[in-house]
Coordinates of C-alpha atoms and ligand atoms in Angstrom, one line a residue:
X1 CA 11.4 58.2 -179.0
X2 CA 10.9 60.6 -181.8
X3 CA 7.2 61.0 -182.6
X4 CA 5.3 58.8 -185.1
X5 CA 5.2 60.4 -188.6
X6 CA 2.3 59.7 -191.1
X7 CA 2.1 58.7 -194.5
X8 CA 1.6 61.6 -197.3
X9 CA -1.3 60.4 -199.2
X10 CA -3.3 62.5 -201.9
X11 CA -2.1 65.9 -199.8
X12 CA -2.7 64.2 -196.1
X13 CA -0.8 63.2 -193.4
X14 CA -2.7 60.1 -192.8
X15 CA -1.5 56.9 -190.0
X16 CA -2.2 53.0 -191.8
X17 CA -6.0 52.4 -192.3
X18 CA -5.7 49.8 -189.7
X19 CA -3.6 51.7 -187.3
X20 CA -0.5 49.6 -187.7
X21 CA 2.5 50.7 -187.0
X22 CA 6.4 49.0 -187.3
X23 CA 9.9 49.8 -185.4
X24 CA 12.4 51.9 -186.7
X25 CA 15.7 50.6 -185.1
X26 CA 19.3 52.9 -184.6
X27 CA 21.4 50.0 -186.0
X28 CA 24.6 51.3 -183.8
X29 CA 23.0 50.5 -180.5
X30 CA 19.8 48.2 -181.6
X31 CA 17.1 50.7 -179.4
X32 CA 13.8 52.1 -181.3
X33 CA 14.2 55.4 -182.4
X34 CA 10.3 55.6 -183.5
X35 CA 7.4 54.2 -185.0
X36 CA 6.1 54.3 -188.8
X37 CA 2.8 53.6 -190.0
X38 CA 2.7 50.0 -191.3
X39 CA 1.0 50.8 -195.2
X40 CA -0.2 48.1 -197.3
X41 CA -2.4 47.5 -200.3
X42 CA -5.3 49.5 -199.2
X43 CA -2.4 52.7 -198.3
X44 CA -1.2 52.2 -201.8
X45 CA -4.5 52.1 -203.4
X46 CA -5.2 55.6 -201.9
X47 CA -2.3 57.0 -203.3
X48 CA -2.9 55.6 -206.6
X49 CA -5.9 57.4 -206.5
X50 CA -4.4 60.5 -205.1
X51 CA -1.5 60.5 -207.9
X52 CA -3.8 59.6 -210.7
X53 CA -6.5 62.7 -210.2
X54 CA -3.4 65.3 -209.4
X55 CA -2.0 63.9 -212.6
X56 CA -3.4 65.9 -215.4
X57 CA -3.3 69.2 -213.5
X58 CA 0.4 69.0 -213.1
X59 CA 1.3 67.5 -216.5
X60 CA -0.4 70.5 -218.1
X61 CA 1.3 73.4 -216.1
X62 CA 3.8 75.1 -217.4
X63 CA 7.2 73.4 -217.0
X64 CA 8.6 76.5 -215.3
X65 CA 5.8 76.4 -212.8
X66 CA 6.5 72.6 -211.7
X67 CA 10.1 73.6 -211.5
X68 CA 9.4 76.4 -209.0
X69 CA 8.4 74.0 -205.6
X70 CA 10.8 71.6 -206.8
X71 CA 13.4 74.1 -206.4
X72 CA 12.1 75.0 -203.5
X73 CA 12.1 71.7 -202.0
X74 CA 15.8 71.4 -202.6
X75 CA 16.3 74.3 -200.6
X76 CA 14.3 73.5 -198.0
X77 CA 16.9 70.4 -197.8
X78 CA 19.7 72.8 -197.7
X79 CA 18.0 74.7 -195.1
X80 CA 17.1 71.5 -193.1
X81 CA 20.1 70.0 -193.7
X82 CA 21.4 69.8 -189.7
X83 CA 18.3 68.0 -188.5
X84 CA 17.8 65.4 -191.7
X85 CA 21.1 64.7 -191.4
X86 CA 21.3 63.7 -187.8
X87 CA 17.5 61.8 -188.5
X88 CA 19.5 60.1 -191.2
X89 CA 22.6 59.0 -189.2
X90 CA 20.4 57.7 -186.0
X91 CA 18.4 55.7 -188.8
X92 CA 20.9 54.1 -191.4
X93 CA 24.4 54.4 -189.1
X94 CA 26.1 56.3 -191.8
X95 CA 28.9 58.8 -190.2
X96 CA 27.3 62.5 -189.7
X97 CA 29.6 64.1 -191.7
X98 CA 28.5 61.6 -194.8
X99 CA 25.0 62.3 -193.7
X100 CA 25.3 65.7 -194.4
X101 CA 26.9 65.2 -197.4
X102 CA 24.3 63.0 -198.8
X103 CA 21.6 65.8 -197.7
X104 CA 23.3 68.3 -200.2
X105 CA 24.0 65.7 -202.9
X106 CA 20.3 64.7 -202.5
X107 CA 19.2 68.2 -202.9
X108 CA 21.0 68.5 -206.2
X109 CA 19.3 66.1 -208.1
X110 CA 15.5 68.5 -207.6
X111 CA 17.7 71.6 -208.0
X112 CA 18.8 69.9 -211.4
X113 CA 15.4 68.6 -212.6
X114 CA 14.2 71.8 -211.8
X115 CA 16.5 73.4 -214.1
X116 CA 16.2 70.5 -217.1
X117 CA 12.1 70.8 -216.7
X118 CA 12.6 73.8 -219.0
X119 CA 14.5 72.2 -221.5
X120 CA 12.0 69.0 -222.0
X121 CA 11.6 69.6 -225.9
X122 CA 10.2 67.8 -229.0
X123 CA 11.7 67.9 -232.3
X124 CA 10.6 68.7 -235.9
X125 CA 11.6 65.7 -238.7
X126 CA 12.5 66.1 -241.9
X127 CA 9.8 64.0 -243.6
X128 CA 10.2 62.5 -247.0
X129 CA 7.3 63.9 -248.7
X130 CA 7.7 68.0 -249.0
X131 CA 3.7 67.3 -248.5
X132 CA 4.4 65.9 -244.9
X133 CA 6.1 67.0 -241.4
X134 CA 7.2 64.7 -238.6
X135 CA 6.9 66.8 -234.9
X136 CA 8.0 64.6 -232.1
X137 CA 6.2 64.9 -228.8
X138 CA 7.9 64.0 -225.4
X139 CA 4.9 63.8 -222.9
X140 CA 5.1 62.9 -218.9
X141 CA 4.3 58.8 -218.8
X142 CA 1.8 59.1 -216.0
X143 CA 1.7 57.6 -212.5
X144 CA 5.0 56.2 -211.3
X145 CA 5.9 54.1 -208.4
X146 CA 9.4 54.6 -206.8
X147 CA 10.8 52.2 -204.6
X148 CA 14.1 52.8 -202.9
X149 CA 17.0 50.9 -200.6
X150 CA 18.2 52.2 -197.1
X151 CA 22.2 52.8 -197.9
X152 CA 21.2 56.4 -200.0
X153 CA 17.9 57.3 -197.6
X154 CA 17.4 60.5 -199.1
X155 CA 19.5 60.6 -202.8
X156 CA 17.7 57.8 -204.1
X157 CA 14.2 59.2 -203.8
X158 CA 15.3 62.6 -205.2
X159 CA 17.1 60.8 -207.7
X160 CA 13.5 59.6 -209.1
X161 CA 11.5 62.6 -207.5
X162 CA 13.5 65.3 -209.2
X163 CA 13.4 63.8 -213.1
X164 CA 9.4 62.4 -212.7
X165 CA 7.8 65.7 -211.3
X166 CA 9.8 67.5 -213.5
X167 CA 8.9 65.8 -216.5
X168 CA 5.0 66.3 -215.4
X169 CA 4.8 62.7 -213.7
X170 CA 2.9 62.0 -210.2
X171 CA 4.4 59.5 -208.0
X172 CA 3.9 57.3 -205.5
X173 CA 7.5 56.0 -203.4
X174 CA 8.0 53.3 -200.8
X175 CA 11.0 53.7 -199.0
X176 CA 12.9 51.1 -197.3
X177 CA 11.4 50.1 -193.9
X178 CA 15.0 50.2 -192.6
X179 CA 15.2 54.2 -193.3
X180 CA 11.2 55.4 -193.5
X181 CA 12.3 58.6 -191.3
X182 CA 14.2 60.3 -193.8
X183 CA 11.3 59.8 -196.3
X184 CA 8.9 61.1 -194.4
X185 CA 11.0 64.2 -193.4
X186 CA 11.3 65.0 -196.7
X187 CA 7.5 64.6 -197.4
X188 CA 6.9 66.7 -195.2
X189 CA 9.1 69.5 -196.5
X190 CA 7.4 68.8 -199.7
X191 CA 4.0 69.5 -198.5
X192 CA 5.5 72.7 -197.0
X193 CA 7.1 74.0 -199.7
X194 CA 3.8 73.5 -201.5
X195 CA 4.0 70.7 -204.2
X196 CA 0.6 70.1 -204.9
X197 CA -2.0 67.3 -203.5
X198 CA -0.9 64.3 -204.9
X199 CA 1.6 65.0 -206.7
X200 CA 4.4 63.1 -204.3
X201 CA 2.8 60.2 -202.1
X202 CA 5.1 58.8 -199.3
X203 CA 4.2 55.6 -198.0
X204 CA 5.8 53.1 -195.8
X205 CA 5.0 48.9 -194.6
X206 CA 5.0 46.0 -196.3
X207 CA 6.9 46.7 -200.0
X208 CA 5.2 42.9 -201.7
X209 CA 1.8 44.3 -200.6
X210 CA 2.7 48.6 -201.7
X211 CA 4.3 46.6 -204.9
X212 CA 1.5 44.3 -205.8
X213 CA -1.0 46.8 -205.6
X214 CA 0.7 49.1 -207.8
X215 CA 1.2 46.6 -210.4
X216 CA -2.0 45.5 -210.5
X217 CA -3.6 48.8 -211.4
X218 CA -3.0 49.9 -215.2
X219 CA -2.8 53.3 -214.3
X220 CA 0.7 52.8 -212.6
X221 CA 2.7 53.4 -216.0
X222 CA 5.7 53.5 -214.4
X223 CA 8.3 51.3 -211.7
X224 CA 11.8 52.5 -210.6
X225 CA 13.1 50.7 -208.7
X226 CA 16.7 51.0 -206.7
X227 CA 17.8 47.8 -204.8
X228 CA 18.8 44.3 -205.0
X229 CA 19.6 42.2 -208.2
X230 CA 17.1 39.2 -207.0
X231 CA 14.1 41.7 -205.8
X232 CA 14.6 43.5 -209.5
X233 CA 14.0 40.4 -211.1
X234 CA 10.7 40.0 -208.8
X235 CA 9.7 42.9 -210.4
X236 CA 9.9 42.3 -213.9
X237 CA 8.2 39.4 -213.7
X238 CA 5.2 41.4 -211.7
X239 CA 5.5 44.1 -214.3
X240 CA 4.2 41.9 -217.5
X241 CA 0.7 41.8 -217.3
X242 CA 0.4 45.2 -217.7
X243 CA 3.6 45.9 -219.2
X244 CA 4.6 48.7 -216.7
X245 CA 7.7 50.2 -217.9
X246 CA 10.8 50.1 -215.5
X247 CA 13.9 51.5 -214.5
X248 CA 15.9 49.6 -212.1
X249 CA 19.3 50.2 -210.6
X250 CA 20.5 46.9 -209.0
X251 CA 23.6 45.7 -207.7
X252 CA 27.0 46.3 -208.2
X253 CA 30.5 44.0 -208.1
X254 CA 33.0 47.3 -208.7
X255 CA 36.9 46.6 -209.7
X256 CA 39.2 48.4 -208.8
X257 CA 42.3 48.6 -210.8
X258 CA 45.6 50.2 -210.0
X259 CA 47.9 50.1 -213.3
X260 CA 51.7 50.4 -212.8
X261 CA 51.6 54.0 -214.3
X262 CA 49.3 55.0 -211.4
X263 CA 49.8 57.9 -209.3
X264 CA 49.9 55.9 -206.5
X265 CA 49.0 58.3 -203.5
X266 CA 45.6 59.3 -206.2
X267 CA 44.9 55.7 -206.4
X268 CA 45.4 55.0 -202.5
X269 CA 43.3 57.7 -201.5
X270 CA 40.8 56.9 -204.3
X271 CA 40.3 53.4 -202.9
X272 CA 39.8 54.4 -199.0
X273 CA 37.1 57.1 -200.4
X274 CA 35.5 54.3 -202.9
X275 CA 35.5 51.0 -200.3
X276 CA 35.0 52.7 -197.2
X277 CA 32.4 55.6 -197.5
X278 CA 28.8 54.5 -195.9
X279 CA 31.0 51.3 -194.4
X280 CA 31.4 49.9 -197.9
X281 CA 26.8 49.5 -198.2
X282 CA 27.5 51.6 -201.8
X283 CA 25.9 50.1 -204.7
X284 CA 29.4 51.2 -206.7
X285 CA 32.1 50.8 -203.7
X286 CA 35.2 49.1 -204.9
X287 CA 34.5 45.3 -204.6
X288 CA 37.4 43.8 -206.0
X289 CA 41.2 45.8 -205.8
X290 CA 43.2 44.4 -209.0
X291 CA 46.7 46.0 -208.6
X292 CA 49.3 45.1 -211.0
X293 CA 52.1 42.7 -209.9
X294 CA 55.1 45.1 -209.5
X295 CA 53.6 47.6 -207.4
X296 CA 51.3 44.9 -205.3
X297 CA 53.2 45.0 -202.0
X298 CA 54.0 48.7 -201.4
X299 CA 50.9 49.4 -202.5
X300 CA 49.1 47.1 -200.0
X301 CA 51.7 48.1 -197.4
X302 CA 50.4 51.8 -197.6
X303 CA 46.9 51.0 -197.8
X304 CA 46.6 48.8 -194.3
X305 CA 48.1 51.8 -193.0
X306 CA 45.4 53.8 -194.1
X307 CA 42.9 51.3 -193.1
X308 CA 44.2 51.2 -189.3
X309 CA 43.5 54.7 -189.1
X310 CA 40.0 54.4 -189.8
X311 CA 37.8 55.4 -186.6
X312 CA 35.0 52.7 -186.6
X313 CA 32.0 53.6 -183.9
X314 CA 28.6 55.2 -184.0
X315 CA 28.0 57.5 -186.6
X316 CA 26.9 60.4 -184.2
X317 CA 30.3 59.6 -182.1
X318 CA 32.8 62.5 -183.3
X319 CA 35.8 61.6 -185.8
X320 CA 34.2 58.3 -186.9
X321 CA 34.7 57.2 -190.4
X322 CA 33.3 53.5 -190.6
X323 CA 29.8 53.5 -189.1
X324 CA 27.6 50.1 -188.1
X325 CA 26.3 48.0 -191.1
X326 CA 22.5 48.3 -191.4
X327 CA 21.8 45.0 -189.5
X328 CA 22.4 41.6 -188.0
X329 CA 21.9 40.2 -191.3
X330 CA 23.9 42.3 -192.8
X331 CA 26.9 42.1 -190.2
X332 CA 26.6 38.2 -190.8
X333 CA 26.7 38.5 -194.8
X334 CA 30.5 40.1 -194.1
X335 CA 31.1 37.4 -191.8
X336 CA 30.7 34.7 -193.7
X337 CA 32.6 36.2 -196.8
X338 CA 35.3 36.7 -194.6
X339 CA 35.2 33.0 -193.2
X340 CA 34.9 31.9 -196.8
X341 CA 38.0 33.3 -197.9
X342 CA 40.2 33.2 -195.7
X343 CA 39.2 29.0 -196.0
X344 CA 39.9 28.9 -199.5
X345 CA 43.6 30.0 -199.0
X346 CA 42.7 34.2 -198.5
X347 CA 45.2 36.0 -195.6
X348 CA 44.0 39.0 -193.7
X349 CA 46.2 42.1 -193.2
X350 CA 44.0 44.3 -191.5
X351 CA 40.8 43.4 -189.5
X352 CA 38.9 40.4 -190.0
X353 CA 36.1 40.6 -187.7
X354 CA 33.6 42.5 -185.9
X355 CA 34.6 45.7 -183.6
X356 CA 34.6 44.7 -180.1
X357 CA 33.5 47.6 -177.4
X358 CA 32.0 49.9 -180.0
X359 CA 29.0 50.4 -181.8
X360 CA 26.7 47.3 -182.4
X361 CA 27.3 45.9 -185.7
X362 CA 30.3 47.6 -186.8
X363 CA 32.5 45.6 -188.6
X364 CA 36.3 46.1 -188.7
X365 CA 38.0 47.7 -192.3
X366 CA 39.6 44.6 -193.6
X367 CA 41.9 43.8 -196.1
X368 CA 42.0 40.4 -197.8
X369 CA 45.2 39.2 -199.7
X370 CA 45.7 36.8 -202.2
X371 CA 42.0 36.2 -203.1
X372 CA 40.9 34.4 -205.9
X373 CA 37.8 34.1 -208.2
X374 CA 35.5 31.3 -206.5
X375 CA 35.7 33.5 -203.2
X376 CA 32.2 34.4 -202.6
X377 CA 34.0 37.5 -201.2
X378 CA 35.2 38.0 -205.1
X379 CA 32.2 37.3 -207.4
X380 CA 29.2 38.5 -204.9
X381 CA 28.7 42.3 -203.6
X382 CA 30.1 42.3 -200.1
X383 CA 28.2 45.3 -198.8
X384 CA 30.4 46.3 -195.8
X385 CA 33.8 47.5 -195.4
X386 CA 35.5 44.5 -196.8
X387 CA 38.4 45.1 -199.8
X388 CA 39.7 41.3 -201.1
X389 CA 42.8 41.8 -203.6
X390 CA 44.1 40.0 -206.3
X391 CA 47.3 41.2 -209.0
X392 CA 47.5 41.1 -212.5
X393 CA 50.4 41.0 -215.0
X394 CA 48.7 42.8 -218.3
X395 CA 46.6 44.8 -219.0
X396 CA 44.1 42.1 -221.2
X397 CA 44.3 40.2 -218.0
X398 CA 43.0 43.0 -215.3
X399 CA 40.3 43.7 -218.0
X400 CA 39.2 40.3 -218.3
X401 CA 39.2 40.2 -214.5
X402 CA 37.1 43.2 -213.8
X403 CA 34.7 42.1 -216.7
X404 CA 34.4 38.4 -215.3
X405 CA 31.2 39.3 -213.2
X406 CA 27.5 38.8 -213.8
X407 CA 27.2 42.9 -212.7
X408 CA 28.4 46.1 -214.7
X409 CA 27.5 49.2 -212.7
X410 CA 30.5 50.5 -211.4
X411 CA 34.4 50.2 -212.6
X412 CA 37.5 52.2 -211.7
X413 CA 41.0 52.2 -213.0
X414 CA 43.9 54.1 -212.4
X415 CA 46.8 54.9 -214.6
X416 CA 48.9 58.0 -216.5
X417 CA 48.9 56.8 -219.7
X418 CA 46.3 58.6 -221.7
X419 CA 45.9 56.1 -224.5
X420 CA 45.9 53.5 -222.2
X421 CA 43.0 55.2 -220.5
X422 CA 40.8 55.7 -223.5
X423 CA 41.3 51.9 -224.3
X424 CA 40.4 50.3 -221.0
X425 CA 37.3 52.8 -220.3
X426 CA 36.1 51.3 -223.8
X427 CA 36.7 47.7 -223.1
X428 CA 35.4 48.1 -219.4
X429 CA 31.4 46.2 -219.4
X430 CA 30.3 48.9 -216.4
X431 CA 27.8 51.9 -217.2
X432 CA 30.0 53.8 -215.0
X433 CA 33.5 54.9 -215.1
X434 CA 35.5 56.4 -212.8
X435 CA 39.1 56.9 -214.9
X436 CA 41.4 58.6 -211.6
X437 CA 38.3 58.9 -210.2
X438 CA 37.2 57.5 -207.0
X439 CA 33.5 59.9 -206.6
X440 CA 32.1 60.0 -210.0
X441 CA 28.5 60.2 -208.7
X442 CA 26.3 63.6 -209.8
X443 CA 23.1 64.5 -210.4
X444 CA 23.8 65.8 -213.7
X445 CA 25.7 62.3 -215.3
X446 CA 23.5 59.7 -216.6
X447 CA 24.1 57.1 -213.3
X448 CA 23.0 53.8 -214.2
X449 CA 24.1 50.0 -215.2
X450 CA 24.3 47.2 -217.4
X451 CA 24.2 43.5 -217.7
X452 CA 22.6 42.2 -214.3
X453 CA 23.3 45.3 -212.7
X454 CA 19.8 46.9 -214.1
X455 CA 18.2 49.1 -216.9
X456 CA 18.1 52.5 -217.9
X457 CA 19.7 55.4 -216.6
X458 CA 18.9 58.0 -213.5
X459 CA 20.5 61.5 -213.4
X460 CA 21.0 64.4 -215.7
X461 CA 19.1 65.1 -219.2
X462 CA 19.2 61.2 -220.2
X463 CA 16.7 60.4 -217.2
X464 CA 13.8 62.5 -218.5
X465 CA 13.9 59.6 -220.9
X466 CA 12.6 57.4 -217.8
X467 CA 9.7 59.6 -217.1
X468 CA 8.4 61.0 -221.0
X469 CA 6.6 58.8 -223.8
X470 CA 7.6 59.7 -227.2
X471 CA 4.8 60.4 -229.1
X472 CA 5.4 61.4 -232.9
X473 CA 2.5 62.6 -235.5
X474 CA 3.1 62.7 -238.7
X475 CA 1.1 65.6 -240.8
X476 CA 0.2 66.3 -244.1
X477 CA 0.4 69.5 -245.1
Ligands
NAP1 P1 16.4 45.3 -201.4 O1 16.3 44.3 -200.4 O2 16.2 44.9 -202.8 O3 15.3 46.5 -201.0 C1 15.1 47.6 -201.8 C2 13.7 48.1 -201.7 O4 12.9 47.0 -202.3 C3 13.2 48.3 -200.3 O5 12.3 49.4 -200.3 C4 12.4 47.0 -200.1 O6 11.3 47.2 -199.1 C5 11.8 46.7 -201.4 N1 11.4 45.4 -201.6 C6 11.9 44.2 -201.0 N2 11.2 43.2 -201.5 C7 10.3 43.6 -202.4 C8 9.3 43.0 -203.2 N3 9.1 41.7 -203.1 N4 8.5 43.7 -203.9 C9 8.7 45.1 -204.0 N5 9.6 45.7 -203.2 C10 10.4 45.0 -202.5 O7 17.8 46.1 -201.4 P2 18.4 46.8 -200.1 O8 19.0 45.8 -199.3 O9 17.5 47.8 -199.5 O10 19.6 47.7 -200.9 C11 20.8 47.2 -201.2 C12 20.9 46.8 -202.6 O11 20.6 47.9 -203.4 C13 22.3 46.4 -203.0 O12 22.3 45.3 -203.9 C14 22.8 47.7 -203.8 O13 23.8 47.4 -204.7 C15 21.6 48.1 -204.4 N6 21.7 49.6 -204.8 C16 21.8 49.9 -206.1 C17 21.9 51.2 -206.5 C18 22.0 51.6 -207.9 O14 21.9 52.8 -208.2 N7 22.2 50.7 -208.8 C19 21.9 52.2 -205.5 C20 21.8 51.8 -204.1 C21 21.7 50.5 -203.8 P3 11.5 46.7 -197.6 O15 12.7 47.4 -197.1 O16 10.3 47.2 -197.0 O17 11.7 45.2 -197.6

């Protein structure tokens, strides 16, 4: 068992008040890796406090000074990225080698807030009186809660870090109590690489209790919030009495659409990298392959090829691509989409069911043919390594069918034809885009959804929008 970590509250390490602790569980062979403190209302009251003094101290330094441990944060990441990645694979399943990756693509988004903290400007109005002058004032919002899911353990609190300290904000996060290790680790980096006493509060336990607290104190200006549609909507509705503003980035239901015009080995290997990365637990993992008509059975010929040579196993085994699903729960949501389907007329070319003789909870790639739109398997988010297709005849008609879902975070289409591409990115109801492009996550693009897939936008200059007020005086001369 790796040793307990503690909670970063107010510039301590610090266990639960109570002394509670919970499990943290290696989903690929169901033993406890270690113990986390068990935080509550009382754990998130402290931090409030702790965020809320360090708050005007760092709003008021200069932006180049709060940029300075953010950068060095990220580099500590870089540095660290061996042993964070490893923590990260014994406590979400994801492969190593992904684990790694998601170590340096976590890392980017502080070394980019860093950089952008310079550039947080104002502006100066033309008024309409030669007697008057409009100066526009962005200022940091105050005291932010962040509360993040288990499939990104590490990205999705820089994500939220990076943008809020840069923009002069303290905050408070709550990771996922299936991945609290990674949190932790990188708290504690934090607190090396000296970002001041309550700046950044890390605690874990129960997230209605962190949440409720949070909400209930006025000086919390600010939720963000990455994770499920249904726990967003639990939010907003905790959110009006004080009117907390909020950013949340929900669930996705990405298409996938291969045109006729495609370049088909771009499009193949633009699929295995979107459905199967992190076991297909990615908020914008293909969901839903349209392929047009003519090109249907080569191209789904090629593809369960591909898919057979996927290496399913534990994500510390060597030359695995498809780890274990999170949990039980999770390994019984792909289940019973699978069971739906193939009940309602669906055939399955490749997999079908869980691994036998490998990891716990892994779940074989599978490819689902001739699906249509009441499978649950077609209008819900999967999350797990499941890829259901469907084939269109126009282009009108695979629009219509990507756009025919509640959620619009993620899209991709694949084609040559440049005007067709302009047109279809256009008509597409998804706040991102991948045109020939399978990986369009970055820390500089502004990442984010629409429709029931959430508000506002993370990444690059348009999320220090999330963390400023605009404040404008107008002045007479
Ligand atoms: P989840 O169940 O909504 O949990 C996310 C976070 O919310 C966890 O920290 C969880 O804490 C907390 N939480 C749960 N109930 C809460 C409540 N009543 N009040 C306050 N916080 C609460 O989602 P998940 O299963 O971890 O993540 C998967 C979902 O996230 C998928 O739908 C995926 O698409 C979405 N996602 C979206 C994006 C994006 O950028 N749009 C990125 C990644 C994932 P506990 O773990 O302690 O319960």
């Amino acid at each position: 068992m790796l040793p307990t970590p503690l909670h970063l509250i107010d510039g301590r390490r610090t266990p639960a008040a109570d002394g509670r602790t919970f499990p943290v569980v290696n989903p690929a062979d169901g033993q406890t890796i270690s113990e986390v403190p068990l935080g509550g209302a009382a754990e998130a009251r402290a931090a409030i406090e702790g965020a809320a003094s360090a708050f005007p101290g760092w709003r008021d330094l200069p932006a180049h000074e709060r940029a300075r441990p953010l950068r060095a944060l990220a580099e500590a990441m870089v540095r660290d990225q061996q042993r964070l990645a490893h923590l990260m694979t014994l406590e979400q399943g994801k492969p190593l080698a992904e684990a790694r990756g998601e170590i340096l693509y976590a890392a980017s988004f502080l070394e980019w807030s860093a950089e952008e903290a310079r550039r947080i400007c104002g502006q100066v109005i033309p008024a309409s009186s030669v007697e008057k002058r409009i100066v526009v004032l962005r200022q940091p919002v105050g005291v932010c809660l962040a509360i993040t899911p288990w499939n990104f353990p590490a990205a999705m609190i820089t994500r939220k870090v990076g943008p809020a300290l840069a923009c002069g904000c303290t905050m408070i996060v709550k990771p996922a109590e299936q991945t609290p290790l990674s949190a932790l680790a990188i708290g504690e980096l934090a607190m090396q690489v000296g970002i001041p006493q309550g700046v950044l509060n890390i605690i874990t336990g129960d997230a209605p209790q962190i949440a409720a607290a949070c909400f209930a104190d006025p000086r919390v200006r600010k939720v963000t919030f990455t994770g499920s549609t249904d726990v967003g909507r639990v939010l907003v509705r905790q959110a009006a009495d004080n009117l907390q503003r909020l950013t949340l980035e929900l669930g996705g239901h990405a298409p996938f659409i291969v045109f006729e015009d495609a370049d088909i080995d771009a499009a193949l290997a633009g699929v295995m990298a979107s459905k199967f990365r992190n076991s297909g637990q990615t908020c914008i993992c293909a969901n839903r392959l349209l392929v047009h008509r003519s090109i249907i059975e080569p191209f789904t010929a090629r593809l369960a090829e591909h898919m057979r040579a996927l290496k399913v196993g534990a994500g510390l085994e060597p030359g695995v691509t498809v780890g274990p699903l999170i949990d039980d729960a999770a390994v019984e949501k792909v289940e019973s989409h699978v069971a739906d389907a193939v009940e309602r007329g669906a055939v399955v070319r490749v997999g079908g069911s869980r691994a036998m003789g490998t990891a716990m909870r892994c779940f074989l790639p599978t490819l689902l043919e001739r699906c249509t739109p009441e499978m649950r398997c077609w209008c819900e988010e999967t999350f797990g390594p499941v890829l259901p297709v469907a084939s269109f005849e126009t282009e009108d008609q695979a629009v219509a069918m990507a756009n025919d879902t509640p959620y619009g975070l993620a899209a991709y289409f694949y084609t040559r034809d440049a005007s067709r591409l302009m047109r279809v990115a256009e008509r597409l109801e998804f706040g991102v885009i991948g045109a020939n492009d399978a990986l369009p996550s970055t820390a500089q693009a502004p990442f984010g959804g629409m429709k029931q897939s959430g508000w506002g936008r993370e990444g690059g200059a348009f999320a220090i929008d999330a963390y400023t007020e605009i404040k404008y005086m107008s002045w007479r001369l």
